[in-house]
Amino acid sequence: MSSLGLACCAQRTARLARSRVGKIVAKQEACRRPASWTSGHRLLSSSSSWRQQDKAASSSLATLIASNPNGSPPTAPATQSTSSAPVATSPSSSTQIQTFPRASHDEQARKIVIEWNDGEVSRFHNTWLFDHCRCDSCFHPITKQRRKGLLEVPEDIQPTSVEPSPAGLSITWSTPNPEPHISFFPWSVLHKTSYHPILTSLEGFTSLKRSNNSATYDETDSHSHAHTHGYNHVHVEMTGTIKDSERILWNASIAKSPPTVTYASLMGDEKSSTQDKDKDKEEEGRERGMKRLLEKVHDFGFCFITSVPATPEETEKVIRKIGPIRETHYGGFWDFTADLKMGDMAYTNEGLPAHTDNTYFTDPSGLQIFHMLSHPPPGHGGASLLVDSFYTASILAQLHPSAYTTLSSTPVPTHASGSKGHLLKPHAVPVFQHDKISGELVQVRWNNEDRGILGGQNTGFQTEQIEAWYDAARKWEEAVRSSDSEYWVQLKPGMMVVIDNWRVMHGRSGFSGERRMCGAYVGRDEWRSRLEVLRRRFESDKGSKQGDVPGQAEEVEKWQDGW
Ligand SMILES: C[N+](C)(C)CCCC[C@H](N)C(=O)O
Ligand SMILES: O=C(O)CCC(=O)C(=O)O
């Protein structure tokens, strides 16, 4: 990631705190239409079944148009092949109205060409389409895994027919096998995956696409245009916030009304109902409660759970409802106090500055979950600290963009060497991690206690790099330790806290006396999967699914996963 390109990350992250609505409109040079493109023609349909399809088609297309920023009323005439070799297309007659995109095969270019309702033209390589086929022999219907290797995608693969229909495009391939090999692509999938040009507006905040081409950031005009040179020729006009749904950045004022759910909303009273139908209703209620918890963790980076029975057993039950517990050298479910049972300062009564856990793992845990079980008088102290590192990073990016860039590009060695039998030392990576495609900030890895040695053979940094890093890190620490960023809260027995360890830093003040904490880690991918499944379960209740065309909903369903 070039440093200049990273400067854009800084600028974009800076706007993270200011931006309102996210919409990225990526435009590429208009695609050349195939020279032999024949003018389409409208077909009228009289058959009743076609009318039904037509209605369904227009509803699925309505979705497509809605997702197409320039959506205009469907004008798609029937397909016409542009190749010299006759390629069968949908039966055209002068009595049919076609209300879906037209498609044809450009044999010379070995591409399938699609004209959308707004006149945009997409060009897909035959090989890309064949590689992405989701017929049962190419894509396992249960495991949702690709079943053919790349060498089974002939570079000269050609279609024998290109058949648009209301819900999508069927392509029959010319293969040596006797039985036909047919691929089906819903229009919504082709629209979303179109790469020549990119069509679907990329909702939300993003930086420039990262490549080794430098990206110049043009601050001159108010639209914060940024131009990449080379990679993808993408002209990105950023007006927005993080796509990853509506993240809510916060500072110390979150203390007024921190995100909170109740234990009962997650666990209900499993013994209450006796009738099966009531049991189902209860289960659904608990799952809706779990969705609320994880939506808050997603949006705020943490959430309290109140009225939890103050036992390790109940705490563990709640955690296992969220997802599988991550086993580490600290164990799985931990119940700890200041006894140095493990070689880490968490097992002392010292104060711990704001940090994220597991910076000594290549893949830091996704959730850090705590429940204070007891801290009886005369013991005191041990208050908990939370800091929204995405908020703090957005401030740093605004005030000190070069510091943001340094922390986004300088790899920092980390380690965990205090526990007998464990010497953890991952490949060094920078403090700020960005999504490799959207450029958005997705992870902060900050733990000053577990930082390794900068310099010499360990990193090969020269003086300038060392000085730049310390200067940037100091600015970061000042921002983190500001009264604006720090949210101090005294946990009590019965009050769990679920923390997104990729975003929210935690710490504590020093303490005296017997202080007992329990909790566990859950993996990043596991908790986000749990949330996505809940979203799909409870949001798919609304309205019909995309592509509800008689007999093709199953085909469209195949494309729901595996992105
Ligand atoms: C397991 N338990 C949470 C009790 C302690 C883990 C120690 C965390 C370590 N200091 C880090 O920053 O990753
Ligand atoms: O004891 C606490 O409140 C927090 C300990 C901690 O920071 C950790 O275990 O990572």
Coordinates of C-alpha atoms and ligand atoms in Angstrom, one line a residue:
M1 CA 0.0 0.0 0.0
S2 CA 1.8 3.1 -1.1
S3 CA 2.3 5.8 1.5
L4 CA 0.6 8.3 -0.7
G5 CA -2.2 5.9 -1.2
L6 CA -2.4 5.5 2.6
A7 CA -2.8 9.2 2.9
C8 CA -6.1 8.6 1.4
C9 CA -6.9 6.1 4.1
A10 CA -6.2 8.9 6.6
Q11 CA -8.4 11.3 4.8
R12 CA -11.1 8.8 4.4
T13 CA -10.9 7.6 8.0
A14 CA -11.0 11.2 9.1
R15 CA -14.2 11.7 7.3
L16 CA -15.5 8.5 8.9
A17 CA -16.5 10.7 11.9
R18 CA -18.0 13.4 9.7
S19 CA -19.6 11.6 6.8
R20 CA -23.3 11.1 6.6
V21 CA -24.5 8.9 3.8
G22 CA -22.3 6.4 2.1
K23 CA -22.3 6.0 -1.6
I24 CA -19.5 5.3 -3.8
V25 CA -20.1 5.6 -7.5
A26 CA -17.3 4.0 -9.3
K27 CA -17.3 4.9 -13.0
Q28 CA -15.1 3.5 -15.7
E29 CA -14.8 4.5 -19.2
A30 CA -18.0 3.5 -21.0
C31 CA -17.7 0.1 -22.5
R32 CA -17.4 -0.1 -26.3
R33 CA -20.4 -1.9 -27.7
P34 CA -19.7 -4.8 -30.0
A35 CA -19.4 -3.3 -33.4
S36 CA -21.9 -5.7 -34.8
W37 CA -24.4 -4.9 -32.1
T38 CA -27.8 -5.1 -33.7
S39 CA -30.5 -2.8 -32.7
G40 CA -32.9 -4.6 -30.3
H41 CA -36.6 -4.8 -30.8
R42 CA -39.6 -4.9 -28.4
L43 CA -41.6 -8.1 -28.5
L44 CA -45.3 -8.3 -27.4
S45 CA -46.6 -11.3 -25.5
S46 CA -50.2 -12.5 -25.6
S47 CA -49.9 -15.8 -23.6
S48 CA -51.3 -15.7 -20.1
S49 CA -48.3 -17.6 -18.6
W50 CA -45.9 -15.1 -20.1
R51 CA -48.0 -12.3 -18.5
Q52 CA -47.5 -14.0 -15.1
Q53 CA -43.8 -14.3 -15.8
D54 CA -43.8 -10.7 -17.0
K55 CA -45.3 -9.5 -13.8
A56 CA -42.9 -11.5 -11.7
A57 CA -40.1 -10.4 -14.0
S58 CA -40.9 -6.8 -13.6
S59 CA -41.0 -7.2 -9.8
S60 CA -37.5 -8.8 -9.8
L61 CA -36.3 -6.3 -12.3
A62 CA -37.8 -3.6 -10.1
T63 CA -35.3 -4.8 -7.5
L64 CA -32.6 -4.8 -10.1
I65 CA -33.5 -1.3 -11.2
A66 CA -33.7 -0.1 -7.6
S67 CA -30.1 -1.4 -7.2
N68 CA -29.1 0.3 -10.3
P69 CA -28.5 4.0 -9.6
N70 CA -29.4 5.0 -13.1
G71 CA -32.4 2.6 -13.2
S72 CA -34.7 3.5 -16.0
P73 CA -37.8 1.6 -17.2
P74 CA -36.8 -1.8 -18.7
T75 CA -36.3 -1.5 -22.4
A76 CA -34.5 -4.7 -23.1
P77 CA -35.5 -6.2 -26.4
A78 CA -34.7 -9.8 -27.3
T79 CA -31.1 -11.1 -27.6
Q80 CA -29.3 -11.1 -30.9
S81 CA -26.1 -13.1 -31.3
T82 CA -23.2 -11.0 -32.5
S83 CA -21.1 -14.0 -33.2
S84 CA -20.8 -15.4 -36.7
A85 CA -21.6 -19.0 -35.4
P86 CA -25.3 -19.2 -34.8
V87 CA -25.9 -19.2 -31.0
A88 CA -29.4 -20.3 -30.0
T89 CA -31.2 -17.5 -28.2
S90 CA -34.6 -17.3 -26.6
P91 CA -37.4 -18.0 -29.0
S92 CA -38.3 -14.6 -30.3
S93 CA -41.7 -14.0 -31.9
S94 CA -43.4 -10.8 -32.7
T95 CA -45.9 -11.5 -30.0
Q96 CA -43.8 -11.3 -26.8
I97 CA -42.8 -8.4 -24.5
Q98 CA -39.4 -9.0 -23.0
T99 CA -38.7 -7.0 -19.8
F100 CA -35.2 -8.2 -19.0
P101 CA -31.7 -7.4 -20.2
R102 CA -30.6 -8.8 -23.5
A103 CA -27.4 -10.9 -23.8
S104 CA -25.3 -12.1 -26.7
H105 CA -22.0 -13.8 -27.3
D106 CA -19.0 -11.9 -28.7
E107 CA -17.1 -14.9 -30.1
Q108 CA -14.0 -13.0 -31.2
A109 CA -13.6 -11.5 -27.7
R110 CA -14.8 -14.8 -26.0
K111 CA -17.2 -12.8 -23.9
I112 CA -20.9 -12.6 -23.1
V113 CA -22.2 -9.1 -23.5
I114 CA -25.2 -7.9 -21.5
E115 CA -27.2 -4.7 -22.1
W116 CA -28.9 -3.5 -18.9
N117 CA -32.1 -1.6 -18.8
D118 CA -30.3 1.7 -18.5
G119 CA -28.2 1.0 -21.5
E120 CA -25.0 0.1 -19.6
V121 CA -23.2 -2.8 -21.2
S122 CA -21.4 -5.4 -19.2
R123 CA -18.8 -7.8 -20.8
F124 CA -18.0 -11.1 -19.0
H125 CA -15.3 -13.4 -20.0
N126 CA -16.6 -16.9 -21.0
T127 CA -14.0 -18.3 -18.6
W128 CA -15.2 -16.1 -15.8
L129 CA -18.7 -17.3 -16.2
F130 CA -17.8 -20.9 -16.6
D131 CA -15.5 -20.7 -13.5
H132 CA -18.4 -19.2 -11.5
C133 CA -21.0 -21.8 -12.6
R134 CA -23.1 -23.0 -9.8
C135 CA -24.7 -26.1 -11.3
D136 CA -24.5 -29.0 -8.9
S137 CA -21.5 -30.5 -10.6
C138 CA -19.5 -27.2 -10.4
F139 CA -20.7 -26.1 -7.0
H140 CA -21.5 -28.4 -4.1
P141 CA -25.2 -27.7 -3.2
I142 CA -24.6 -28.4 0.5
T143 CA -21.1 -27.4 1.3
K144 CA -21.3 -24.5 -1.2
Q145 CA -17.8 -25.1 -2.4
R146 CA -16.5 -25.0 -5.9
R147 CA -16.0 -28.5 -7.3
K148 CA -13.9 -27.9 -10.4
G149 CA -10.3 -26.7 -10.6
L150 CA -9.1 -23.8 -12.8
L151 CA -7.5 -26.2 -15.3
E152 CA -11.0 -27.6 -15.9
V153 CA -12.0 -24.1 -17.2
P154 CA -10.8 -24.3 -20.8
E155 CA -9.4 -20.9 -21.9
D156 CA -11.3 -21.3 -25.2
I157 CA -14.7 -22.3 -23.7
Q158 CA -17.6 -21.2 -25.8
P159 CA -21.3 -21.2 -25.3
T160 CA -23.7 -23.0 -27.7
S161 CA -26.6 -20.9 -26.4
V162 CA -27.2 -17.7 -24.4
E163 CA -30.7 -17.7 -23.0
P164 CA -32.0 -14.6 -21.0
S165 CA -35.1 -15.2 -19.0
P166 CA -37.0 -13.0 -16.5
A167 CA -34.9 -14.1 -13.5
G168 CA -31.5 -14.4 -15.2
L169 CA -29.2 -15.8 -17.9
S170 CA -28.8 -19.4 -18.9
I171 CA -25.7 -20.4 -20.8
T172 CA -25.2 -23.8 -22.4
W173 CA -21.5 -24.5 -22.9
S174 CA -19.8 -26.4 -25.6
T175 CA -18.1 -29.3 -23.7
P176 CA -17.0 -32.7 -24.8
N177 CA -19.5 -34.3 -22.5
P178 CA -22.7 -35.6 -24.1
E179 CA -25.1 -34.1 -21.5
P180 CA -25.4 -30.3 -21.8
H181 CA -23.6 -28.2 -19.3
I182 CA -25.9 -25.3 -18.4
S183 CA -24.9 -22.3 -16.1
F184 CA -27.6 -20.0 -14.7
F185 CA -26.9 -16.5 -13.4
P186 CA -29.6 -14.4 -11.8
W187 CA -29.5 -10.8 -13.2
S188 CA -28.9 -9.4 -9.7
V189 CA -25.8 -11.5 -9.4
L190 CA -24.5 -10.4 -12.9
H191 CA -25.3 -6.8 -12.0
K192 CA -23.5 -7.0 -8.7
T193 CA -20.4 -8.8 -10.1
S194 CA -20.1 -6.9 -13.3
Y195 CA -16.5 -5.9 -13.6
H196 CA -16.4 -4.3 -17.0
P197 CA -17.8 -1.9 -15.9
I198 CA -18.4 -2.0 -12.2
L199 CA -22.2 -1.3 -12.0
T200 CA -23.6 -1.7 -8.5
S201 CA -23.0 1.5 -6.5
L202 CA -20.6 0.5 -3.7
E203 CA -22.7 1.7 -0.7
G204 CA -20.7 3.3 2.0
F205 CA -17.3 4.7 2.9
T206 CA -14.2 3.4 1.1
S207 CA -10.8 4.5 0.4
L208 CA -9.2 4.0 -3.0
K209 CA -8.6 0.5 -4.2
R210 CA -5.2 -0.4 -3.0
S211 CA -2.5 -1.3 -5.5
N212 CA 1.1 -0.4 -6.0
N213 CA 0.0 2.5 -8.0
S214 CA 0.1 5.7 -6.0
A215 CA -3.1 7.4 -5.5
T216 CA -3.1 11.1 -5.4
Y217 CA -5.6 12.8 -3.2
D218 CA -7.1 15.8 -4.7
E219 CA -8.4 18.0 -1.9
T220 CA -9.1 20.9 -4.2
D221 CA -12.8 20.3 -4.8
S222 CA -15.5 19.8 -2.2
H223 CA -16.4 16.3 -3.4
S224 CA -13.1 14.9 -2.1
H225 CA -12.4 13.3 -5.4
A226 CA -9.6 10.9 -5.4
H227 CA -8.1 9.4 -8.5
T228 CA -6.2 6.2 -8.8
H229 CA -3.8 5.9 -11.6
G230 CA -3.5 2.5 -13.1
Y231 CA -5.4 0.0 -11.0
N232 CA -8.8 -0.3 -12.4
H233 CA -8.9 3.3 -13.6
V234 CA -11.5 3.8 -10.9
H235 CA -12.6 7.3 -10.3
V236 CA -13.9 7.2 -6.8
E237 CA -16.0 10.0 -5.4
M238 CA -16.3 9.4 -1.7
T239 CA -19.3 10.9 0.1
G240 CA -19.7 8.4 2.8
T241 CA -19.4 6.5 5.9
I242 CA -18.5 2.8 6.5
K243 CA -20.5 0.4 4.3
D244 CA -20.2 -2.2 7.1
S245 CA -23.7 -1.2 8.1
E246 CA -24.1 1.8 10.4
R247 CA -21.1 1.8 12.8
I248 CA -21.7 4.3 15.6
L249 CA -18.5 6.0 16.7
W250 CA -18.5 7.1 20.3
N251 CA -16.4 8.9 22.9
A252 CA -16.6 9.3 26.7
S253 CA -20.1 10.6 26.4
I254 CA -21.3 7.1 25.7
A255 CA -21.5 6.8 29.5
K256 CA -24.8 8.5 29.4
S257 CA -26.5 5.6 27.6
P258 CA -24.2 2.7 26.8
P259 CA -25.5 -0.1 24.6
T260 CA -27.2 -2.7 26.9
V261 CA -29.4 -5.8 26.7
T262 CA -30.7 -8.0 29.5
Y263 CA -29.8 -11.6 30.4
A264 CA -33.5 -12.5 30.1
S265 CA -33.7 -11.3 26.5
L266 CA -31.0 -13.8 25.6
M267 CA -31.8 -16.7 27.8
G268 CA -35.5 -16.3 28.5
D269 CA -36.8 -18.9 30.9
E270 CA -36.0 -22.1 29.2
K271 CA -38.1 -24.1 31.7
S272 CA -41.2 -22.0 31.5
S273 CA -43.1 -23.3 28.5
T274 CA -44.3 -26.8 28.2
Q275 CA -46.2 -26.8 24.8
D276 CA -43.9 -27.3 21.8
K277 CA -45.4 -24.3 20.0
D278 CA -44.6 -22.2 23.0
K279 CA -41.1 -23.6 23.1
D280 CA -40.6 -22.5 19.5
K281 CA -41.9 -19.1 20.3
E282 CA -39.5 -18.9 23.3
E283 CA -36.6 -20.0 21.1
E284 CA -37.4 -17.4 18.5
G285 CA -37.6 -14.7 21.2
R286 CA -34.2 -15.7 22.5
E287 CA -32.7 -15.6 19.1
R288 CA -34.2 -12.2 18.4
G289 CA -32.6 -11.1 21.7
M290 CA -29.2 -12.5 20.5
K291 CA -29.6 -10.5 17.3
R292 CA -30.1 -7.3 19.3
L293 CA -27.0 -8.0 21.3
L294 CA -24.8 -8.7 18.3
E295 CA -26.2 -5.8 16.3
K296 CA -25.2 -3.5 19.2
V297 CA -21.7 -5.1 19.4
H298 CA -21.5 -4.6 15.6
D299 CA -22.6 -0.9 15.7
F300 CA -20.9 0.2 18.9
G301 CA -18.1 -2.3 19.3
F302 CA -19.4 -3.4 22.8
C303 CA -22.5 -4.1 24.7
F304 CA -23.4 -4.7 28.4
I305 CA -25.6 -7.6 29.5
T306 CA -27.3 -6.9 32.8
S307 CA -28.9 -9.1 35.4
V308 CA -26.6 -12.1 34.6
P309 CA -26.5 -14.6 37.5
A310 CA -23.0 -14.0 38.9
T311 CA -21.6 -17.5 38.4
P312 CA -19.0 -18.8 36.0
E313 CA -21.5 -21.4 34.9
E314 CA -24.2 -19.0 33.8
T315 CA -21.6 -16.7 32.3
E316 CA -20.2 -19.5 30.2
K317 CA -23.7 -20.5 29.1
V318 CA -24.4 -17.0 27.8
I319 CA -21.0 -16.9 25.9
R320 CA -21.7 -20.3 24.3
K321 CA -25.0 -18.9 23.1
I322 CA -23.0 -16.3 21.2
G323 CA -20.5 -18.7 19.6
P324 CA -17.8 -21.3 20.2
I325 CA -15.2 -20.3 22.8
R326 CA -11.7 -19.7 21.4
E327 CA -9.2 -21.9 23.2
T328 CA -5.8 -20.2 23.8
H329 CA -2.8 -20.8 26.1
Y330 CA -5.0 -19.1 28.8
G331 CA -7.5 -21.9 28.4
G332 CA -11.0 -21.6 27.0
F333 CA -13.4 -20.2 29.6
W334 CA -11.3 -18.3 32.1
D335 CA -11.9 -17.5 35.7
F336 CA -9.0 -15.4 37.0
T337 CA -7.7 -13.2 39.7
A338 CA -4.4 -11.5 40.6
D339 CA -2.4 -14.7 41.2
L340 CA 0.0 -14.7 38.3
K341 CA -1.2 -18.2 37.5
M342 CA -0.5 -17.2 33.9
G343 CA 2.5 -15.0 32.8
D344 CA 0.5 -12.0 32.0
M345 CA -0.2 -8.7 33.8
A346 CA -3.9 -9.4 33.6
Y347 CA -3.1 -11.9 36.4
T348 CA -1.8 -9.1 38.6
N349 CA -3.5 -6.2 40.4
E350 CA -1.7 -3.6 38.2
G351 CA -3.6 -1.1 36.1
L352 CA -3.6 -1.9 32.4
P353 CA -3.8 0.9 29.8
A354 CA -6.3 0.7 26.9
H355 CA -5.3 -2.2 24.6
T356 CA -6.7 -4.8 22.4
D357 CA -6.0 -8.4 23.3
N358 CA -4.0 -11.1 21.4
T359 CA -1.8 -8.8 19.3
Y360 CA 0.6 -11.7 19.6
F361 CA -1.8 -13.9 17.5
T362 CA -1.9 -13.7 13.8
D363 CA -5.7 -13.6 14.1
P364 CA -6.7 -11.8 17.4
S365 CA -9.9 -12.9 19.0
G366 CA -13.0 -11.3 17.7
L367 CA -14.8 -10.9 21.0
Q368 CA -13.4 -10.4 24.5
I369 CA -16.1 -11.1 27.1
F370 CA -15.8 -10.2 30.8
H371 CA -18.0 -10.7 33.8
M372 CA -16.8 -9.5 37.2
L373 CA -17.9 -12.1 39.7
S374 CA -16.7 -10.4 42.9
H375 CA -14.5 -7.7 44.4
P376 CA -15.5 -7.5 48.0
P377 CA -14.5 -4.6 50.3
P378 CA -12.0 -3.6 51.5
G379 CA -10.8 -4.3 48.0
H380 CA -11.2 -1.2 45.7
G381 CA -10.2 0.1 42.3
G382 CA -10.2 -2.2 39.3
A383 CA -12.5 0.1 37.3
S384 CA -12.8 -0.9 33.6
L385 CA -11.8 1.3 30.7
L386 CA -13.3 1.2 27.2
V387 CA -12.0 3.2 24.2
D388 CA -13.5 3.3 20.7
S389 CA -10.3 3.0 18.7
F390 CA -12.2 3.7 15.4
Y391 CA -13.3 7.1 16.9
T392 CA -9.8 7.8 18.1
A393 CA -8.3 6.8 14.8
S394 CA -10.7 9.1 13.0
I395 CA -9.5 12.0 15.2
L396 CA -5.8 11.0 14.6
A397 CA -6.5 10.9 10.9
Q398 CA -8.0 14.3 10.9
L399 CA -5.4 16.0 13.1
H400 CA -2.3 14.0 12.1
P401 CA -2.8 12.2 8.8
S402 CA 0.9 11.4 8.5
A403 CA 0.8 9.7 11.9
Y404 CA -2.2 7.7 10.7
T405 CA -0.4 6.7 7.6
T406 CA 2.7 5.6 9.6
L407 CA 0.6 3.4 11.9
S408 CA -1.1 2.0 8.9
S409 CA 2.1 1.0 7.1
T410 CA 4.8 0.3 9.7
P411 CA 4.8 -3.4 10.9
V412 CA 5.2 -3.7 14.6
P413 CA 6.7 -6.8 16.2
T414 CA 4.6 -8.3 19.0
H415 CA 5.0 -11.3 21.4
A416 CA 3.7 -13.2 24.4
S417 CA 6.6 -14.8 26.2
G418 CA 5.5 -14.8 29.9
S419 CA 3.7 -18.1 30.1
K420 CA 5.7 -21.2 30.6
G421 CA 5.8 -23.3 27.4
H422 CA 4.5 -20.5 25.2
L423 CA 6.6 -18.2 23.0
L424 CA 4.2 -16.5 20.6
K425 CA 5.6 -14.2 17.9
P426 CA 3.5 -13.6 14.8
H427 CA 4.6 -11.9 11.6
A428 CA 4.7 -8.2 12.3
V429 CA 1.8 -6.1 11.0
P430 CA 0.8 -2.5 11.4
V431 CA -1.4 -1.2 14.1
F432 CA -4.2 -0.1 11.7
Q433 CA -5.5 -2.8 9.4
H434 CA -7.6 -1.9 6.4
D435 CA -9.9 -3.9 4.2
K436 CA -7.8 -4.8 1.2
I437 CA -10.6 -4.0 -1.2
S438 CA -12.6 -1.1 0.2
G439 CA -9.7 0.4 2.1
E440 CA -11.9 0.9 5.2
L441 CA -10.4 0.6 8.7
V442 CA -11.3 -2.9 10.0
Q443 CA -9.0 -3.6 12.9
V444 CA -6.8 -1.8 15.4
R445 CA -4.1 -3.9 17.0
W446 CA -2.8 -1.9 20.0
N447 CA -1.1 -3.3 23.1
N448 CA 2.0 -1.5 24.2
E449 CA 2.8 -4.2 26.8
D450 CA 3.1 -6.9 24.3
R451 CA 5.0 -4.8 21.7
G452 CA 8.3 -6.4 20.7
I453 CA 11.6 -4.7 19.7
L454 CA 11.6 -2.1 17.0
G455 CA 14.9 -2.0 15.2
G456 CA 18.1 -3.9 14.4
Q457 CA 17.7 -7.3 12.9
N458 CA 14.2 -7.5 14.3
T459 CA 12.7 -5.0 11.9
G460 CA 15.6 -3.6 9.9
F461 CA 14.1 -0.1 10.4
Q462 CA 16.3 2.8 9.7
T463 CA 16.5 5.8 12.1
E464 CA 13.9 7.8 10.1
Q465 CA 11.4 4.9 10.3
I466 CA 12.0 4.5 14.1
E467 CA 11.6 8.2 14.7
A468 CA 8.5 8.4 12.5
W469 CA 6.9 5.5 14.3
Y470 CA 7.6 6.8 17.8
D471 CA 6.3 10.2 16.8
A472 CA 3.1 8.7 15.4
A473 CA 2.6 6.3 18.3
R474 CA 2.9 9.1 20.9
K475 CA 0.3 11.1 19.0
W476 CA -1.9 7.9 19.0
E477 CA -1.4 7.4 22.8
E478 CA -2.2 11.0 23.5
A479 CA -5.5 10.6 21.6
V480 CA -6.3 7.3 23.3
R481 CA -5.6 8.6 26.8
S482 CA -7.6 11.8 26.3
S483 CA -10.6 12.4 28.5
D484 CA -12.5 12.7 25.3
S485 CA -11.8 9.1 24.4
E486 CA -11.8 7.3 27.7
Y487 CA -15.0 5.7 29.0
W488 CA -14.5 4.4 32.6
V489 CA -17.1 2.1 34.1
Q490 CA -17.1 0.1 37.3
L491 CA -18.2 -3.4 36.4
K492 CA -20.3 -5.2 39.0
P493 CA -21.3 -8.8 39.6
G494 CA -24.2 -9.5 37.2
M495 CA -22.9 -7.1 34.5
M496 CA -21.2 -8.8 31.6
V497 CA -19.5 -6.8 28.8
V498 CA -19.1 -8.1 25.3
I499 CA -16.3 -6.3 23.4
D500 CA -15.4 -6.3 19.7
N501 CA -11.6 -6.8 20.2
W502 CA -10.9 -5.7 16.7
R503 CA -12.2 -2.2 17.5
V504 CA -12.8 -1.4 21.1
M505 CA -9.8 -1.3 23.5
H506 CA -10.2 -2.2 27.1
G507 CA -8.1 -1.7 30.2
R508 CA -8.5 -1.3 34.0
S509 CA -7.3 0.8 36.9
G510 CA -5.0 -0.9 39.5
F511 CA -6.8 -2.5 42.4
S512 CA -6.5 -4.0 45.9
G513 CA -8.1 -7.0 47.4
E514 CA -9.7 -10.1 45.9
R515 CA -11.0 -9.3 42.5
R516 CA -12.5 -12.2 40.4
M517 CA -13.2 -12.0 36.7
C518 CA -14.4 -14.6 34.3
G519 CA -15.0 -14.7 30.6
A520 CA -13.8 -16.0 27.3
Y521 CA -12.8 -15.1 23.7
V522 CA -14.9 -15.8 20.6
G523 CA -13.5 -15.7 17.1
R524 CA -14.1 -12.8 14.8
D525 CA -15.5 -14.8 11.9
E526 CA -17.7 -16.9 14.3
W527 CA -19.5 -14.0 15.9
R528 CA -20.1 -12.2 12.7
S529 CA -21.4 -15.4 11.1
R530 CA -23.8 -15.8 14.0
L531 CA -25.0 -12.2 13.4
E532 CA -25.4 -12.7 9.7
V533 CA -27.4 -15.9 10.1
L534 CA -29.7 -14.1 12.6
R535 CA -30.1 -11.2 10.2
R536 CA -31.1 -13.5 7.4
R537 CA -33.5 -15.4 9.6
F538 CA -35.4 -12.4 10.9
E539 CA -35.0 -10.0 8.0
S540 CA -36.0 -12.5 5.3
D541 CA -39.5 -12.6 6.9
K542 CA -40.0 -9.3 5.1
G543 CA -41.2 -9.4 1.5
S544 CA -40.5 -11.8 -1.2
K545 CA -37.0 -12.9 -2.2
Q546 CA -35.2 -11.5 -5.1
G547 CA -35.8 -13.5 -8.3
D548 CA -39.2 -15.0 -7.2
V549 CA -39.9 -16.2 -10.6
P550 CA -41.8 -19.5 -10.9
G551 CA -39.4 -22.4 -11.1
Q552 CA -36.3 -20.3 -10.7
A553 CA -36.4 -19.3 -7.1
E554 CA -34.3 -22.4 -6.3
E555 CA -31.7 -21.4 -9.0
V556 CA -31.6 -17.9 -7.5
E557 CA -31.3 -19.3 -4.0
K558 CA -28.0 -21.0 -5.1
W559 CA -26.4 -17.6 -5.2
Q560 CA -27.2 -16.5 -1.7
D561 CA -24.0 -17.8 -0.2
G562 CA -20.4 -18.1 -1.2
W563 CA -19.5 -14.6 -2.0
Ligands
LIG1 C1 -7.3 -14.6 29.4 N1 -7.3 -13.2 30.1 C2 -8.3 -12.5 29.4 C3 -7.7 -13.4 31.5 C4 -6.1 -12.6 30.1 C5 -5.4 -12.5 28.8 C6 -4.2 -11.7 28.8 C7 -4.4 -10.7 27.7 C8 -3.2 -10.1 27.2 N2 -2.6 -9.2 28.1 C9 -3.5 -9.5 25.9 O1 -3.5 -8.3 25.8 O2 -3.8 -10.2 24.9
LIG2 O1 -9.0 -7.4 34.6 C1 -9.6 -6.7 33.8 O2 -10.5 -5.9 34.0 C2 -9.1 -6.7 32.3 C3 -8.0 -7.6 32.1 C4 -7.5 -7.4 30.7 O3 -7.3 -6.4 30.2 C5 -7.3 -8.6 29.9 O4 -7.5 -9.7 30.4 O5 -6.9 -8.4 28.7

